[in-house]
Amino acid sequence: MTRYLIRYILVFALLFIIPVMAGVTLYGSPQDISGVVNTYARVNTVESQDAVILDDVSGFSDGDTVLVIQMKGVSVQLTQSGGFGTAVQYVGEPGYYEFIIVELVEPGPKRLTFRSNLMGHSTYDTTGFIQVIKVPSYESATVTGELSCAPWDSISGTGGVLALTVNKKLSLNADIDVTGKGFKGGPAAILDGTPFDDTLFYYPESSIVAGRKGESMASHIVDFTTELYLDTIAKGIGALYTGGGGATGEYSGAGGGAGFGQGGNGFRQRSTGFLISGIGGWGVDATYFSDRVIMGGGGGGSGDDNADGTGTGGAPGGGMVFLLTDSLIGNGHAIKANGDSLIAIAEGNAGAGGGRWCRITGFIS
């Protein structure tokens, strides 16, 4: 795997600030931290310029600093051609984020009212999966065990992000690792290796000749009205934006997930005659996302014959890390936001799911 060694981890949205953010409640100094330190909730409605309705407000309090971020919202081309899954337009503000302070929590309506207006209030779109993340704050802190985030949950639309504020020094005595916490890989499917149409880039969920596509920031087709992951397009070789295409045919390989770079293609099916395989995810438009953040796309899934084979699903992409701190002492430990690796091995009448070829790791001295 390609390995990037980055001394100062700007690629992980590592931000340095000196003053304490207004409204932040600081925990004891120094504080030992590990595990998952954030609380997550999905935004059901952007009610006004300074208020949102959540699915659950139980983990939030007046005065909290939170991160608001739209996780999806890419409208893709839906066509049985090589352009399938490419970005056409954007719904809301995919990848846009902002830190803001909670003024008031109201359990009845599940409302958060903020101390100031949301900068993205007029353009956020809740069909693009907006979440609110409570950002804990410390005077100084030491990572004593692996620090991570809740994995992305495709149903609740939450997770995949680690965010915290440390006013003074953050020391690493263990890694910060959100490897495999991003968009989900396509699960393994039952395939029977029957003949198929090699001109098709997507198949319905009921198909037994194609594996499932990996998840990505894609949430709409070009008419802006239909959420993806419908049964009609769930499988097939076409990459679903940054999500890798599924294996198609007789136990072929699936495509790898993508991010700012394109994912790798899978290998062709076992029998000769067809050379197609799962297509690697499309890389994002670096210009559009220059001031935004993304999670890694999931790899496509392959499958097996449900008899004498063991197929593998796609690997999930990497999550995201936001650190706001005055100084960072790495002690030789790393901040990792890698796509996951495929651990299981395809055997017998089966194919392999897609992973991510790119590993992004920063080692801090």
PDB file of N, CA, C and O in Angstrom, residues 171-246:
ATOM      1  N   SER A 171      -1.204  15.415  24.138  1.00  0.00           N
ATOM      2  CA  SER A 171      -0.103  14.449  24.036  1.00  0.00           C
ATOM      3  C   SER A 171      -0.658  13.090  23.634  1.00  0.00           C
ATOM      4  O   SER A 171      -1.699  12.656  24.144  1.00  0.00           O
ATOM      5  N   LEU A 172       0.064  12.421  22.751  1.00  0.00           N
ATOM      6  CA  LEU A 172      -0.345  11.095  22.305  1.00  0.00           C
ATOM      7  C   LEU A 172       0.541  10.033  22.942  1.00  0.00           C
ATOM      8  O   LEU A 172       1.730   9.935  22.629  1.00  0.00           O
ATOM      9  N   ASN A 173      -0.035   9.249  23.836  1.00  0.00           N
ATOM     10  CA  ASN A 173       0.622   8.038  24.325  1.00  0.00           C
ATOM     11  C   ASN A 173       0.017   6.806  23.668  1.00  0.00           C
ATOM     12  O   ASN A 173       0.315   5.676  24.040  1.00  0.00           O
ATOM     13  N   ALA A 174      -0.878   7.035  22.731  1.00  0.00           N
ATOM     14  CA  ALA A 174      -1.496   5.992  21.909  1.00  0.00           C
ATOM     15  C   ALA A 174      -1.962   6.679  20.625  1.00  0.00           C
ATOM     16  O   ALA A 174      -1.963   7.906  20.515  1.00  0.00           O
ATOM     17  N   ASP A 175      -2.340   5.888  19.650  1.00  0.00           N
ATOM     18  CA  ASP A 175      -2.738   6.435  18.353  1.00  0.00           C
ATOM     19  C   ASP A 175      -4.140   7.025  18.379  1.00  0.00           C
ATOM     20  O   ASP A 175      -5.005   6.609  19.157  1.00  0.00           O
ATOM     21  N   ILE A 176      -4.363   7.990  17.506  1.00  0.00           N
ATOM     22  CA  ILE A 176      -5.707   8.417  17.120  1.00  0.00           C
ATOM     23  C   ILE A 176      -6.012   7.700  15.813  1.00  0.00           C
ATOM     24  O   ILE A 176      -5.279   7.854  14.832  1.00  0.00           O
ATOM     25  N   ASP A 177      -7.068   6.896  15.794  1.00  0.00           N
ATOM     26  CA  ASP A 177      -7.272   6.003  14.648  1.00  0.00           C
ATOM     27  C   ASP A 177      -8.754   5.906  14.288  1.00  0.00           C
ATOM     28  O   ASP A 177      -9.556   5.406  15.070  1.00  0.00           O
ATOM     29  N   VAL A 178      -9.103   6.411  13.110  1.00  0.00           N
ATOM     30  CA  VAL A 178     -10.470   6.282  12.607  1.00  0.00           C
ATOM     31  C   VAL A 178     -10.485   5.426  11.335  1.00  0.00           C
ATOM     32  O   VAL A 178     -11.338   5.578  10.468  1.00  0.00           O
ATOM     33  N   THR A 179      -9.529   4.515  11.254  1.00  0.00           N
ATOM     34  CA  THR A 179      -9.465   3.596  10.121  1.00  0.00           C
ATOM     35  C   THR A 179     -10.763   2.802   9.995  1.00  0.00           C
ATOM     36  O   THR A 179     -11.267   2.249  10.978  1.00  0.00           O
ATOM     37  N   GLY A 180     -11.298   2.753   8.781  1.00  0.00           N
ATOM     38  CA  GLY A 180     -12.482   1.939   8.523  1.00  0.00           C
ATOM     39  C   GLY A 180     -13.754   2.449   9.169  1.00  0.00           C
ATOM     40  O   GLY A 180     -14.748   1.726   9.229  1.00  0.00           O
ATOM     41  N   LYS A 181     -13.775   3.704   9.638  1.00  0.00           N
ATOM     42  CA  LYS A 181     -14.970   4.260  10.278  1.00  0.00           C
ATOM     43  C   LYS A 181     -15.838   5.052   9.306  1.00  0.00           C
ATOM     44  O   LYS A 181     -16.843   5.640   9.715  1.00  0.00           O
ATOM     45  N   GLY A 182     -15.453   5.094   8.017  1.00  0.00           N
ATOM     46  CA  GLY A 182     -16.170   5.888   7.039  1.00  0.00           C
ATOM     47  C   GLY A 182     -17.292   5.122   6.358  1.00  0.00           C
ATOM     48  O   GLY A 182     -17.899   4.217   6.939  1.00  0.00           O
ATOM     49  N   PHE A 183     -17.576   5.488   5.113  1.00  0.00           N
ATOM     50  CA  PHE A 183     -18.686   4.889   4.394  1.00  0.00           C
ATOM     51  C   PHE A 183     -18.504   3.379   4.250  1.00  0.00           C
ATOM     52  O   PHE A 183     -17.397   2.887   4.070  1.00  0.00           O
ATOM     53  N   LYS A 184     -19.621   2.663   4.303  1.00  0.00           N
ATOM     54  CA  LYS A 184     -19.601   1.209   4.362  1.00  0.00           C
ATOM     55  C   LYS A 184     -19.256   0.589   3.011  1.00  0.00           C
ATOM     56  O   LYS A 184     -19.595   1.110   1.947  1.00  0.00           O
ATOM     57  N   GLY A 185     -18.603  -0.554   3.075  1.00  0.00           N
ATOM     58  CA  GLY A 185     -18.368  -1.342   1.875  1.00  0.00           C
ATOM     59  C   GLY A 185     -19.613  -2.143   1.525  1.00  0.00           C
ATOM     60  O   GLY A 185     -20.465  -2.410   2.381  1.00  0.00           O
ATOM     61  N   GLY A 186     -19.734  -2.512   0.255  1.00  0.00           N
ATOM     62  CA  GLY A 186     -20.859  -3.345  -0.159  1.00  0.00           C
ATOM     63  C   GLY A 186     -20.746  -4.736   0.442  1.00  0.00           C
ATOM     64  O   GLY A 186     -19.708  -5.372   0.344  1.00  0.00           O
ATOM     65  N   PRO A 187     -21.797  -5.234   1.098  1.00  0.00           N
ATOM     66  CA  PRO A 187     -21.724  -6.578   1.694  1.00  0.00           C
ATOM     67  C   PRO A 187     -21.659  -7.659   0.622  1.00  0.00           C
ATOM     68  O   PRO A 187     -22.060  -7.445  -0.528  1.00  0.00           O
ATOM     69  N   ALA A 188     -21.132  -8.802   1.000  1.00  0.00           N
ATOM     70  CA  ALA A 188     -21.053  -9.924   0.066  1.00  0.00           C
ATOM     71  C   ALA A 188     -22.452 -10.393  -0.325  1.00  0.00           C
ATOM     72  O   ALA A 188     -23.389 -10.335   0.470  1.00  0.00           O
ATOM     73  N   ALA A 189     -22.595 -10.831  -1.572  1.00  0.00           N
ATOM     74  CA  ALA A 189     -23.882 -11.267  -2.095  1.00  0.00           C
ATOM     75  C   ALA A 189     -23.788 -12.704  -2.587  1.00  0.00           C
ATOM     76  O   ALA A 189     -22.698 -13.260  -2.749  1.00  0.00           O
ATOM     77  N   ILE A 190     -24.926 -13.314  -2.811  1.00  0.00           N
ATOM     78  CA  ILE A 190     -24.958 -14.644  -3.413  1.00  0.00           C
ATOM     79  C   ILE A 190     -24.930 -14.489  -4.936  1.00  0.00           C
ATOM     80  O   ILE A 190     -25.767 -13.804  -5.519  1.00  0.00           O
ATOM     81  N   LEU A 191     -23.941 -15.099  -5.573  1.00  0.00           N
ATOM     82  CA  LEU A 191     -23.779 -15.046  -7.021  1.00  0.00           C
ATOM     83  C   LEU A 191     -23.819 -16.461  -7.576  1.00  0.00           C
ATOM     84  O   LEU A 191     -23.283 -17.385  -6.960  1.00  0.00           O
ATOM     85  N   ASP A 192     -24.425 -16.622  -8.738  1.00  0.00           N
ATOM     86  CA  ASP A 192     -24.447 -17.980  -9.296  1.00  0.00           C
ATOM     87  C   ASP A 192     -23.659 -18.104 -10.595  1.00  0.00           C
ATOM     88  O   ASP A 192     -23.648 -19.159 -11.224  1.00  0.00           O
ATOM     89  N   GLY A 193     -22.990 -17.018 -11.001  1.00  0.00           N
ATOM     90  CA  GLY A 193     -22.123 -17.113 -12.164  1.00  0.00           C
ATOM     91  C   GLY A 193     -22.849 -17.295 -13.476  1.00  0.00           C
ATOM     92  O   GLY A 193     -22.250 -17.728 -14.454  1.00  0.00           O
ATOM     93  N   THR A 194     -24.117 -16.978 -13.543  1.00  0.00           N
ATOM     94  CA  THR A 194     -24.846 -17.147 -14.790  1.00  0.00           C
ATOM     95  C   THR A 194     -24.439 -16.071 -15.790  1.00  0.00           C
ATOM     96  O   THR A 194     -23.888 -15.039 -15.427  1.00  0.00           O
ATOM     97  N   PRO A 195     -24.724 -16.279 -17.084  1.00  0.00           N
ATOM     98  CA  PRO A 195     -24.399 -15.251 -18.082  1.00  0.00           C
ATOM     99  C   PRO A 195     -25.071 -13.933 -17.749  1.00  0.00           C
ATOM    100  O   PRO A 195     -26.141 -13.894 -17.152  1.00  0.00           O
ATOM    101  N   PHE A 196     -24.448 -12.850 -18.155  1.00  0.00           N
ATOM    102  CA  PHE A 196     -24.961 -11.536 -17.813  1.00  0.00           C
ATOM    103  C   PHE A 196     -24.698 -10.588 -18.967  1.00  0.00           C
ATOM    104  O   PHE A 196     -23.934 -10.879 -19.889  1.00  0.00           O
ATOM    105  N   ASP A 197     -25.329  -9.430 -18.885  1.00  0.00           N
ATOM    106  CA  ASP A 197     -25.160  -8.393 -19.900  1.00  0.00           C
ATOM    107  C   ASP A 197     -24.008  -7.495 -19.483  1.00  0.00           C
ATOM    108  O   ASP A 197     -24.111  -6.747 -18.508  1.00  0.00           O
ATOM    109  N   ASP A 198     -22.896  -7.568 -20.229  1.00  0.00           N
ATOM    110  CA  ASP A 198     -21.719  -6.811 -19.804  1.00  0.00           C
ATOM    111  C   ASP A 198     -21.783  -5.338 -20.191  1.00  0.00           C
ATOM    112  O   ASP A 198     -20.802  -4.607 -20.041  1.00  0.00           O
ATOM    113  N   THR A 199     -22.932  -4.868 -20.667  1.00  0.00           N
ATOM    114  CA  THR A 199     -23.095  -3.443 -20.945  1.00  0.00           C
ATOM    115  C   THR A 199     -23.797  -2.711 -19.805  1.00  0.00           C
ATOM    116  O   THR A 199     -23.956  -1.494 -19.861  1.00  0.00           O
ATOM    117  N   LEU A 200     -24.213  -3.443 -18.775  1.00  0.00           N
ATOM    118  CA  LEU A 200     -24.980  -2.838 -17.688  1.00  0.00           C
ATOM    119  C   LEU A 200     -24.068  -2.416 -16.536  1.00  0.00           C
ATOM    120  O   LEU A 200     -23.189  -3.172 -16.124  1.00  0.00           O
ATOM    121  N   PHE A 201     -24.319  -1.231 -16.016  1.00  0.00           N
ATOM    122  CA  PHE A 201     -23.511  -0.702 -14.924  1.00  0.00           C
ATOM    123  C   PHE A 201     -24.223  -0.769 -13.582  1.00  0.00           C
ATOM    124  O   PHE A 201     -23.625  -0.521 -12.553  1.00  0.00           O
ATOM    125  N   TYR A 202     -25.506  -1.094 -13.615  1.00  0.00           N
ATOM    126  CA  TYR A 202     -26.187  -1.333 -12.355  1.00  0.00           C
ATOM    127  C   TYR A 202     -27.282  -2.371 -12.545  1.00  0.00           C
ATOM    128  O   TYR A 202     -27.839  -2.540 -13.633  1.00  0.00           O
ATOM    129  N   TYR A 203     -27.537  -3.101 -11.471  1.00  0.00           N
ATOM    130  CA  TYR A 203     -28.548  -4.153 -11.423  1.00  0.00           C
ATOM    131  C   TYR A 203     -29.396  -3.943 -10.175  1.00  0.00           C
ATOM    132  O   TYR A 203     -28.963  -3.289  -9.216  1.00  0.00           O
ATOM    133  N   PRO A 204     -30.569  -4.533 -10.129  1.00  0.00           N
ATOM    134  CA  PRO A 204     -31.393  -4.432  -8.919  1.00  0.00           C
ATOM    135  C   PRO A 204     -30.854  -5.307  -7.797  1.00  0.00           C
ATOM    136  O   PRO A 204     -30.028  -6.204  -8.020  1.00  0.00           O
ATOM    137  N   GLU A 205     -31.350  -5.056  -6.609  1.00  0.00           N
ATOM    138  CA  GLU A 205     -30.955  -5.837  -5.439  1.00  0.00           C
ATOM    139  C   GLU A 205     -31.226  -7.322  -5.629  1.00  0.00           C
ATOM    140  O   GLU A 205     -30.506  -8.172  -5.097  1.00  0.00           O
ATOM    141  N   SER A 206     -32.221  -7.670  -6.401  1.00  0.00           N
ATOM    142  CA  SER A 206     -32.591  -9.070  -6.592  1.00  0.00           C
ATOM    143  C   SER A 206     -31.637  -9.831  -7.502  1.00  0.00           C
ATOM    144  O   SER A 206     -31.699 -11.055  -7.593  1.00  0.00           O
ATOM    145  N   SER A 207     -30.729  -9.149  -8.159  1.00  0.00           N
ATOM    146  CA  SER A 207     -29.824  -9.798  -9.105  1.00  0.00           C
ATOM    147  C   SER A 207     -28.904 -10.797  -8.411  1.00  0.00           C
ATOM    148  O   SER A 207     -28.438 -10.569  -7.291  1.00  0.00           O
ATOM    149  N   ILE A 208     -28.626 -11.899  -9.108  1.00  0.00           N
ATOM    150  CA  ILE A 208     -27.677 -12.883  -8.579  1.00  0.00           C
ATOM    151  C   ILE A 208     -26.445 -12.982  -9.477  1.00  0.00           C
ATOM    152  O   ILE A 208     -25.678 -13.943  -9.397  1.00  0.00           O
ATOM    153  N   VAL A 209     -26.240 -11.975 -10.320  1.00  0.00           N
ATOM    154  CA  VAL A 209     -25.036 -11.951 -11.147  1.00  0.00           C
ATOM    155  C   VAL A 209     -24.123 -10.792 -10.776  1.00  0.00           C
ATOM    156  O   VAL A 209     -23.067 -10.617 -11.385  1.00  0.00           O
ATOM    157  N   ALA A 210     -24.497  -9.991  -9.795  1.00  0.00           N
ATOM    158  CA  ALA A 210     -23.719  -8.797  -9.471  1.00  0.00           C
ATOM    159  C   ALA A 210     -23.618  -8.576  -7.971  1.00  0.00           C
ATOM    160  O   ALA A 210     -24.555  -8.857  -7.226  1.00  0.00           O
ATOM    161  N   GLY A 211     -22.460  -8.059  -7.544  1.00  0.00           N
ATOM    162  CA  GLY A 211     -22.249  -7.697  -6.149  1.00  0.00           C
ATOM    163  C   GLY A 211     -22.730  -6.286  -5.875  1.00  0.00           C
ATOM    164  O   GLY A 211     -23.013  -5.499  -6.778  1.00  0.00           O
ATOM    165  N   ARG A 212     -22.791  -5.935  -4.596  1.00  0.00           N
ATOM    166  CA  ARG A 212     -23.317  -4.630  -4.182  1.00  0.00           C
ATOM    167  C   ARG A 212     -22.253  -3.544  -4.265  1.00  0.00           C
ATOM    168  O   ARG A 212     -21.078  -3.779  -4.010  1.00  0.00           O
ATOM    169  N   LYS A 213     -22.690  -2.339  -4.576  1.00  0.00           N
ATOM    170  CA  LYS A 213     -21.806  -1.186  -4.648  1.00  0.00           C
ATOM    171  C   LYS A 213     -21.433  -0.702  -3.244  1.00  0.00           C
ATOM    172  O   LYS A 213     -22.186  -0.875  -2.290  1.00  0.00           O
ATOM    173  N   GLY A 214     -20.274  -0.047  -3.126  1.00  0.00           N
ATOM    174  CA  GLY A 214     -19.885   0.567  -1.873  1.00  0.00           C
ATOM    175  C   GLY A 214     -20.620   1.876  -1.648  1.00  0.00           C
ATOM    176  O   GLY A 214     -21.076   2.537  -2.585  1.00  0.00           O
ATOM    177  N   GLU A 215     -20.742   2.275  -0.391  1.00  0.00           N
ATOM    178  CA  GLU A 215     -21.431   3.512  -0.033  1.00  0.00           C
ATOM    179  C   GLU A 215     -20.521   4.719  -0.250  1.00  0.00           C
ATOM    180  O   GLU A 215     -19.289   4.611  -0.188  1.00  0.00           O
ATOM    181  N   SER A 216     -21.139   5.881  -0.457  1.00  0.00           N
ATOM    182  CA  SER A 216     -20.371   7.101  -0.698  1.00  0.00           C
ATOM    183  C   SER A 216     -21.201   8.321  -0.328  1.00  0.00           C
ATOM    184  O   SER A 216     -22.254   8.205   0.300  1.00  0.00           O
ATOM    185  N   MET A 217     -20.746   9.488  -0.755  1.00  0.00           N
ATOM    186  CA  MET A 217     -21.483  10.727  -0.517  1.00  0.00           C
ATOM    187  C   MET A 217     -22.695  10.857  -1.427  1.00  0.00           C
ATOM    188  O   MET A 217     -23.487  11.793  -1.283  1.00  0.00           O
ATOM    189  N   ALA A 218     -22.849   9.944  -2.369  1.00  0.00           N
ATOM    190  CA  ALA A 218     -24.006   9.982  -3.262  1.00  0.00           C
ATOM    191  C   ALA A 218     -25.286   9.754  -2.477  1.00  0.00           C
ATOM    192  O   ALA A 218     -25.388   8.824  -1.684  1.00  0.00           O
ATOM    193  N   SER A 219     -26.271  10.613  -2.711  1.00  0.00           N
ATOM    194  CA  SER A 219     -27.563  10.471  -2.040  1.00  0.00           C
ATOM    195  C   SER A 219     -28.728  10.743  -2.970  1.00  0.00           C
ATOM    196  O   SER A 219     -29.877  10.525  -2.590  1.00  0.00           O
ATOM    197  N   HIS A 220     -28.473  11.226  -4.178  1.00  0.00           N
ATOM    198  CA  HIS A 220     -29.541  11.588  -5.107  1.00  0.00           C
ATOM    199  C   HIS A 220     -29.154  11.224  -6.541  1.00  0.00           C
ATOM    200  O   HIS A 220     -27.967  11.144  -6.868  1.00  0.00           O
ATOM    201  N   ILE A 221     -30.173  11.042  -7.368  1.00  0.00           N
ATOM    202  CA  ILE A 221     -29.935  10.992  -8.795  1.00  0.00           C
ATOM    203  C   ILE A 221     -30.166  12.392  -9.354  1.00  0.00           C
ATOM    204  O   ILE A 221     -30.466  13.324  -8.611  1.00  0.00           O
ATOM    205  N   VAL A 222     -30.046  12.564 -10.639  1.00  0.00           N
ATOM    206  CA  VAL A 222     -29.987  13.911 -11.193  1.00  0.00           C
ATOM    207  C   VAL A 222     -31.271  14.713 -11.042  1.00  0.00           C
ATOM    208  O   VAL A 222     -31.253  15.931 -11.193  1.00  0.00           O
ATOM    209  N   ASP A 223     -32.406  14.069 -10.742  1.00  0.00           N
ATOM    210  CA  ASP A 223     -33.624  14.863 -10.599  1.00  0.00           C
ATOM    211  C   ASP A 223     -33.810  15.424  -9.192  1.00  0.00           C
ATOM    212  O   ASP A 223     -34.805  16.084  -8.902  1.00  0.00           O
ATOM    213  N   PHE A 224     -32.847  15.157  -8.289  1.00  0.00           N
ATOM    214  CA  PHE A 224     -32.844  15.688  -6.924  1.00  0.00           C
ATOM    215  C   PHE A 224     -33.947  15.138  -6.028  1.00  0.00           C
ATOM    216  O   PHE A 224     -34.147  15.631  -4.937  1.00  0.00           O
ATOM    217  N   THR A 225     -34.683  14.150  -6.469  1.00  0.00           N
ATOM    218  CA  THR A 225     -35.835  13.730  -5.682  1.00  0.00           C
ATOM    219  C   THR A 225     -35.711  12.338  -5.100  1.00  0.00           C
ATOM    220  O   THR A 225     -36.452  11.989  -4.191  1.00  0.00           O
ATOM    221  N   THR A 226     -34.815  11.540  -5.601  1.00  0.00           N
ATOM    222  CA  THR A 226     -34.776  10.139  -5.210  1.00  0.00           C
ATOM    223  C   THR A 226     -33.477   9.808  -4.497  1.00  0.00           C
ATOM    224  O   THR A 226     -32.403   9.998  -5.049  1.00  0.00           O
ATOM    225  N   GLU A 227     -33.573   9.316  -3.257  1.00  0.00           N
ATOM    226  CA  GLU A 227     -32.369   8.868  -2.577  1.00  0.00           C
ATOM    227  C   GLU A 227     -31.883   7.581  -3.215  1.00  0.00           C
ATOM    228  O   GLU A 227     -32.654   6.738  -3.645  1.00  0.00           O
ATOM    229  N   LEU A 228     -30.564   7.460  -3.286  1.00  0.00           N
ATOM    230  CA  LEU A 228     -29.985   6.269  -3.891  1.00  0.00           C
ATOM    231  C   LEU A 228     -30.042   5.082  -2.929  1.00  0.00           C
ATOM    232  O   LEU A 228     -30.643   5.139  -1.875  1.00  0.00           O
ATOM    233  N   TYR A 229     -29.339   4.015  -3.279  1.00  0.00           N
ATOM    234  CA  TYR A 229     -29.379   2.751  -2.576  1.00  0.00           C
ATOM    235  C   TYR A 229     -30.771   2.126  -2.690  1.00  0.00           C
ATOM    236  O   TYR A 229     -31.200   1.356  -1.860  1.00  0.00           O
ATOM    237  N   LEU A 230     -31.494   2.493  -3.749  1.00  0.00           N
ATOM    238  CA  LEU A 230     -32.746   1.825  -4.046  1.00  0.00           C
ATOM    239  C   LEU A 230     -32.447   0.439  -4.593  1.00  0.00           C
ATOM    240  O   LEU A 230     -31.359   0.165  -5.101  1.00  0.00           O
ATOM    241  N   ASP A 231     -33.442  -0.440  -4.514  1.00  0.00           N
ATOM    242  CA  ASP A 231     -33.244  -1.794  -4.998  1.00  0.00           C
ATOM    243  C   ASP A 231     -32.861  -1.843  -6.471  1.00  0.00           C
ATOM    244  O   ASP A 231     -32.206  -2.768  -6.917  1.00  0.00           O
ATOM    245  N   THR A 232     -33.258  -0.830  -7.231  1.00  0.00           N
ATOM    246  CA  THR A 232     -33.028  -0.870  -8.676  1.00  0.00           C
ATOM    247  C   THR A 232     -31.582  -0.634  -9.085  1.00  0.00           C
ATOM    248  O   THR A 232     -31.200  -0.956 -10.205  1.00  0.00           O
ATOM    249  N   ILE A 233     -30.770  -0.059  -8.215  1.00  0.00           N
ATOM    250  CA  ILE A 233     -29.390   0.246  -8.596  1.00  0.00           C
ATOM    251  C   ILE A 233     -28.366  -0.262  -7.580  1.00  0.00           C
ATOM    252  O   ILE A 233     -27.216   0.155  -7.589  1.00  0.00           O
ATOM    253  N   ALA A 234     -28.760  -1.148  -6.711  1.00  0.00           N
ATOM    254  CA  ALA A 234     -27.921  -1.538  -5.585  1.00  0.00           C
ATOM    255  C   ALA A 234     -26.660  -2.291  -5.984  1.00  0.00           C
ATOM    256  O   ALA A 234     -25.669  -2.278  -5.261  1.00  0.00           O
ATOM    257  N   LYS A 235     -26.687  -2.946  -7.143  1.00  0.00           N
ATOM    258  CA  LYS A 235     -25.581  -3.821  -7.521  1.00  0.00           C
ATOM    259  C   LYS A 235     -25.015  -3.429  -8.885  1.00  0.00           C
ATOM    260  O   LYS A 235     -25.577  -2.611  -9.596  1.00  0.00           O
ATOM    261  N   GLY A 236     -23.900  -4.048  -9.238  1.00  0.00           N
ATOM    262  CA  GLY A 236     -23.320  -3.838 -10.562  1.00  0.00           C
ATOM    263  C   GLY A 236     -21.967  -3.165 -10.532  1.00  0.00           C
ATOM    264  O   GLY A 236     -21.532  -2.621  -9.516  1.00  0.00           O
ATOM    265  N   ILE A 237     -21.298  -3.176 -11.689  1.00  0.00           N
ATOM    266  CA  ILE A 237     -19.900  -2.735 -11.761  1.00  0.00           C
ATOM    267  C   ILE A 237     -19.715  -1.227 -11.620  1.00  0.00           C
ATOM    268  O   ILE A 237     -18.641  -0.764 -11.262  1.00  0.00           O
ATOM    269  N   GLY A 238     -20.742  -0.441 -11.910  1.00  0.00           N
ATOM    270  CA  GLY A 238     -20.580   1.009 -11.908  1.00  0.00           C
ATOM    271  C   GLY A 238     -20.264   1.563 -10.539  1.00  0.00           C
ATOM    272  O   GLY A 238     -20.947   1.256  -9.559  1.00  0.00           O
ATOM    273  N   ALA A 239     -19.233   2.395 -10.461  1.00  0.00           N
ATOM    274  CA  ALA A 239     -18.899   3.051  -9.193  1.00  0.00           C
ATOM    275  C   ALA A 239     -19.976   4.057  -8.838  1.00  0.00           C
ATOM    276  O   ALA A 239     -20.466   4.794  -9.688  1.00  0.00           O
ATOM    277  N   LEU A 240     -20.364   4.087  -7.579  1.00  0.00           N
ATOM    278  CA  LEU A 240     -21.373   5.021  -7.092  1.00  0.00           C
ATOM    279  C   LEU A 240     -20.648   6.180  -6.426  1.00  0.00           C
ATOM    280  O   LEU A 240     -20.429   6.207  -5.224  1.00  0.00           O
ATOM    281  N   TYR A 241     -20.233   7.142  -7.240  1.00  0.00           N
ATOM    282  CA  TYR A 241     -19.383   8.250  -6.826  1.00  0.00           C
ATOM    283  C   TYR A 241     -18.099   7.681  -6.210  1.00  0.00           C
ATOM    284  O   TYR A 241     -17.368   6.980  -6.907  1.00  0.00           O
ATOM    285  N   THR A 242     -17.798   7.935  -4.939  1.00  0.00           N
ATOM    286  CA  THR A 242     -16.549   7.407  -4.376  1.00  0.00           C
ATOM    287  C   THR A 242     -16.677   5.954  -3.920  1.00  0.00           C
ATOM    288  O   THR A 242     -15.689   5.357  -3.482  1.00  0.00           O
ATOM    289  N   GLY A 243     -17.863   5.370  -3.996  1.00  0.00           N
ATOM    290  CA  GLY A 243     -18.053   3.971  -3.626  1.00  0.00           C
ATOM    291  C   GLY A 243     -17.687   3.052  -4.782  1.00  0.00           C
ATOM    292  O   GLY A 243     -18.072   3.284  -5.937  1.00  0.00           O
ATOM    293  N   GLY A 244     -16.932   2.012  -4.507  1.00  0.00           N
ATOM    294  CA  GLY A 244     -16.499   1.091  -5.550  1.00  0.00           C
ATOM    295  C   GLY A 244     -17.648   0.276  -6.127  1.00  0.00           C
ATOM    296  O   GLY A 244     -18.620  -0.036  -5.439  1.00  0.00           O
ATOM    297  N   GLY A 245     -17.543  -0.077  -7.400  1.00  0.00           N
ATOM    298  CA  GLY A 245     -18.554  -0.895  -8.051  1.00  0.00           C
ATOM    299  C   GLY A 245     -18.491  -2.336  -7.579  1.00  0.00           C
ATOM    300  O   GLY A 245     -17.443  -2.839  -7.168  1.00  0.00           O
ATOM    301  N   GLY A 246     -19.641  -3.025  -7.636  1.00  0.00           N
ATOM    302  CA  GLY A 246     -19.699  -4.414  -7.211  1.00  0.00           C
ATOM    303  C   GLY A 246     -19.161  -5.364  -8.266  1.00  0.00           C
ATOM    304  O   GLY A 246     -19.082  -5.032  -9.454  1.00  0.00           O
TER     305      GLY A 246
END
